[in-house]
CSV table of C-alpha atoms in Angstrom, one decimal:
chain,number,residue,atom,x,y,z
A,40,MET,CA,-39.0,-142.5,6.9
A,41,LYS,CA,-40.5,-139.5,8.5
A,42,GLN,CA,-41.5,-136.8,5.8
A,43,ASN,CA,-40.0,-133.3,5.4
A,44,VAL,CA,-42.9,-131.1,7.4
A,45,GLN,CA,-43.1,-129.1,4.5
A,46,GLU,CA,-43.4,-131.7,1.9
A,47,LEU,CA,-46.0,-133.2,4.1
A,48,VAL,CA,-48.4,-130.8,4.8
A,49,ARG,CA,-47.9,-130.2,0.6
A,50,GLN,CA,-49.2,-134.0,0.3
A,51,CYS,CA,-51.8,-133.0,2.6
A,52,LEU,CA,-53.1,-129.9,0.7
A,53,LYS,CA,-53.3,-132.6,-2.3
A,54,LYS,CA,-56.1,-134.4,-0.1
A,55,ASP,CA,-53.5,-137.5,0.0
A,56,PRO,CA,-55.3,-139.5,3.1
A,57,SER,CA,-52.2,-141.6,3.4
A,58,ALA,CA,-50.1,-138.2,4.1
A,59,TRP,CA,-53.1,-136.6,6.0
A,60,GLU,CA,-53.5,-139.9,8.6
A,61,GLU,CA,-49.3,-139.2,8.9
A,62,PHE,CA,-50.2,-135.4,9.7
A,63,VAL,CA,-53.2,-136.6,12.2
A,64,LYS,CA,-50.8,-139.1,13.6
A,65,ARG,CA,-47.8,-136.6,14.0
A,66,TYR,CA,-50.0,-133.6,15.5
A,67,SER,CA,-52.4,-135.0,17.4
A,68,ALA,CA,-51.1,-135.2,20.7
A,69,LEU,CA,-50.1,-131.7,20.2
A,70,VAL,CA,-53.4,-130.5,19.0
A,71,TYR,CA,-55.4,-132.1,22.1
A,72,TRP,CA,-52.7,-130.4,24.4
A,73,ALA,CA,-53.3,-127.0,23.3
A,74,ILE,CA,-57.4,-127.2,23.2
A,75,GLU,CA,-56.9,-128.5,27.1
A,76,ARG,CA,-54.2,-125.9,27.8
A,77,SER,CA,-56.4,-123.0,26.1
A,78,PHE,CA,-60.1,-124.3,27.8
A,79,ARG,CA,-58.7,-124.6,31.1
A,80,ARG,CA,-56.7,-121.2,30.6
A,81,HIS,CA,-60.2,-119.0,30.0
A,82,ARG,CA,-61.6,-121.1,32.6
A,83,PHE,CA,-64.0,-122.9,30.2
A,84,PRO,CA,-65.8,-125.5,32.2
A,85,PHE,CA,-65.6,-128.4,29.6
A,86,ARG,CA,-66.1,-132.3,29.6
A,87,HIS,CA,-64.3,-135.0,27.8
A,88,GLU,CA,-66.2,-134.6,25.0
A,89,ASP,CA,-66.3,-131.1,24.3
A,90,LEU,CA,-62.8,-131.8,24.4
A,91,GLU,CA,-63.4,-134.3,22.0
A,92,ASP,CA,-65.4,-132.2,19.9
A,93,THR,CA,-63.3,-129.1,19.4
A,94,PHE,CA,-60.0,-131.8,18.5
A,95,GLN,CA,-62.3,-133.0,15.6
A,96,GLN,CA,-63.2,-129.2,14.5
A,97,VAL,CA,-60.1,-128.1,14.1
A,98,PHE,CA,-58.6,-130.8,12.1
A,99,SER,CA,-61.3,-130.6,10.4
A,100,HIS,CA,-60.6,-126.7,9.8
A,101,LEU,CA,-57.4,-128.0,8.7
A,102,TRP,CA,-58.2,-130.9,6.3
A,103,GLU,CA,-60.8,-128.5,4.3
A,104,ARG,CA,-58.8,-125.2,4.0
A,105,GLY,CA,-56.2,-124.2,6.8
A,106,LEU,CA,-53.5,-126.0,6.2
A,107,LYS,CA,-52.6,-123.7,3.4
A,108,ASN,CA,-51.1,-121.3,5.9
A,109,ALA,CA,-48.9,-123.7,7.5
A,110,LEU,CA,-46.6,-123.3,4.1
A,111,VAL,CA,-45.7,-120.1,5.2
A,112,VAL,CA,-45.0,-120.8,8.6
A,113,GLU,CA,-41.7,-121.3,10.3
A,114,ARG,CA,-42.4,-123.7,13.2
A,115,LEU,CA,-45.4,-126.1,12.3
A,116,GLU,CA,-45.8,-127.3,16.0
A,117,GLY,CA,-45.9,-123.4,17.4
A,118,TRP,CA,-48.5,-122.8,15.0
A,119,LEU,CA,-50.5,-125.8,15.3
A,120,ALA,CA,-50.8,-125.0,19.2
A,121,ILE,CA,-52.0,-121.3,18.3
A,122,VAL,CA,-54.3,-122.7,15.9
């Protein structure tokens, strides 16, 4: 059974590894798509490695300190696409 999004975020903020794994699994495709879309929109010349590096940086930032802001957003998917 899928966890409620807010509860999943709360568990991630407690640094629960299984919650984090679920979060990454659930939102990886969206984050990857948003990064690629942003690169293309700004005509940033990129390689696949650039996408991968940025993807890792986004999730690293979320794990370290950025996810706390997600508790106050109405729609997590929209917020993640902007992040």
